[in-house]
């Protein structure tokens, strides 16, 4: 009888172990904190003053998340990801009234056919072009973003109500597509989004391209759909400069098109890259006007030692077509050095200089480095940060 009981217990333990091996849930996260200096920040009383700040996420947004997978057999898995961004300074969520503000999706992953997911997700500019730009990586991040992060390479907003597909690897090629529903009866295109992209990797060469379109009836007063594809708010956006009011990015324009491509090449410990993006905005801010913003970025990374990584980027940006904005041009130089204590913990120092030129009295004639609390009172701005980053 004892042998029978012991045999049964052993069988149950073995079955439980097998079930555990086929299903997993992982808690993960990243905490990034730094002390940031910037000059010329506009104050409520006017003029510009230097500012010392303790910043959460100077390079990468602080976050925590849960991801899981269940093996369904035959190379098929059920997967999910729930990810929440937070402000390390005060412990609050980075987006009010939204628990999993960065990602929240469930789907199926097939070894042979790719991955399809449903929920709040990143677009294909973020997936395929951003990894080739320093702002979309751990080697530059938030302050390295192109002006106003207008091309979203720094992942300033995500897509709600989204169905997303990513293909398996075909001899180095990968493809992706996304559609974000408006979820509005009688307003199928009112605040919807769609995106697609591709990448190719061959030895030291990496290439990526993407496209994102946002549609909204926001150009018509009273037609803003706050339950649609894009509902994030941001103060450091093009709209923030022109109107000083942050509203859903879906209301930025009647139509927003962003497309771009990038390439990088590795030579030993060095990686050099080029990125181009263009964003077209039509029916802007209920005015009927249109504009476009182009970004040209060159970047380089160099592993000085296994623990020391150096990176730098130069970005030239220009806007045109917006009446009264002065067709500004931006020059931005960014650099960063990091030292890794381990695979999970590192310290870094980074700096950014931005200069803008525009016609007199243009609202876009002042510099504003992404991630800083306020724009400069002049056409130039400098940022310097010393930070600590930990992953778990």
Short mmCIF file of C-alpha atoms in Angstrom, two decimals, residues 102-103 105 115-128 152 155 157-167 175-181 191-198 211-214 229-230:
data_model
loop_
_atom_site.label_atom_id
_atom_site.label_comp_id
_atom_site.label_asym_id
_atom_site.label_seq_id
_atom_site.Cartn_x
_atom_site.Cartn_y
_atom_site.Cartn_z
CA UNK A 102 2.47 50.80 -22.02
CA UNK A 103 1.20 47.46 -23.31
CA UNK A 105 -2.32 42.30 -25.12
CA UNK A 115 2.36 36.04 -33.97
CA UNK A 116 -1.08 37.65 -33.80
CA UNK A 117 -2.04 39.76 -30.76
CA UNK A 118 -5.00 41.86 -29.58
CA UNK A 119 -4.95 44.91 -27.28
CA UNK A 120 -2.84 48.03 -26.60
CA UNK A 121 0.42 47.74 -28.54
CA UNK A 122 3.35 49.50 -30.22
CA UNK A 123 3.20 50.48 -33.88
CA UNK A 124 5.57 49.32 -36.62
CA UNK A 125 7.66 52.52 -36.61
CA UNK A 126 8.55 51.63 -33.02
CA UNK A 127 9.14 47.95 -33.85
CA UNK A 128 11.16 48.25 -37.06
CA UNK A 152 7.22 58.32 -32.19
CA UNK A 155 7.45 55.31 -28.13
CA UNK A 157 2.24 56.78 -27.47
CA UNK A 158 0.82 53.32 -28.10
CA UNK A 159 -2.15 52.12 -30.17
CA UNK A 160 -5.39 51.07 -28.47
CA UNK A 161 -7.94 48.59 -29.84
CA UNK A 162 -5.19 47.06 -31.98
CA UNK A 163 -4.87 43.80 -33.91
CA UNK A 164 -1.24 43.14 -34.74
CA UNK A 165 0.63 40.54 -36.79
CA UNK A 166 4.35 39.82 -36.96
CA UNK A 167 5.75 37.17 -39.28
CA UNK A 175 7.15 41.64 -41.75
CA UNK A 176 4.57 43.31 -39.52
CA UNK A 177 1.17 45.00 -39.69
CA UNK A 178 -1.22 46.62 -37.19
CA UNK A 179 -4.75 48.02 -37.25
CA UNK A 180 -6.22 50.06 -34.39
CA UNK A 181 -10.04 50.33 -34.42
CA UNK A 191 -9.39 58.09 -34.51
CA UNK A 192 -8.23 54.86 -36.10
CA UNK A 193 -4.65 53.81 -36.87
CA UNK A 194 -2.88 51.44 -39.18
CA UNK A 195 0.76 50.59 -39.56
CA UNK A 196 3.11 48.19 -41.32
CA UNK A 197 6.83 47.55 -41.46
CA UNK A 198 9.64 45.21 -42.34
CA UNK A 211 4.72 53.42 -41.87
CA UNK A 212 2.05 54.73 -39.49
CA UNK A 213 -1.18 56.57 -40.28
CA UNK A 214 -3.59 58.11 -37.77
CA UNK A 229 -6.83 54.20 -31.32
CA UNK A 230 -4.67 57.01 -29.87
#
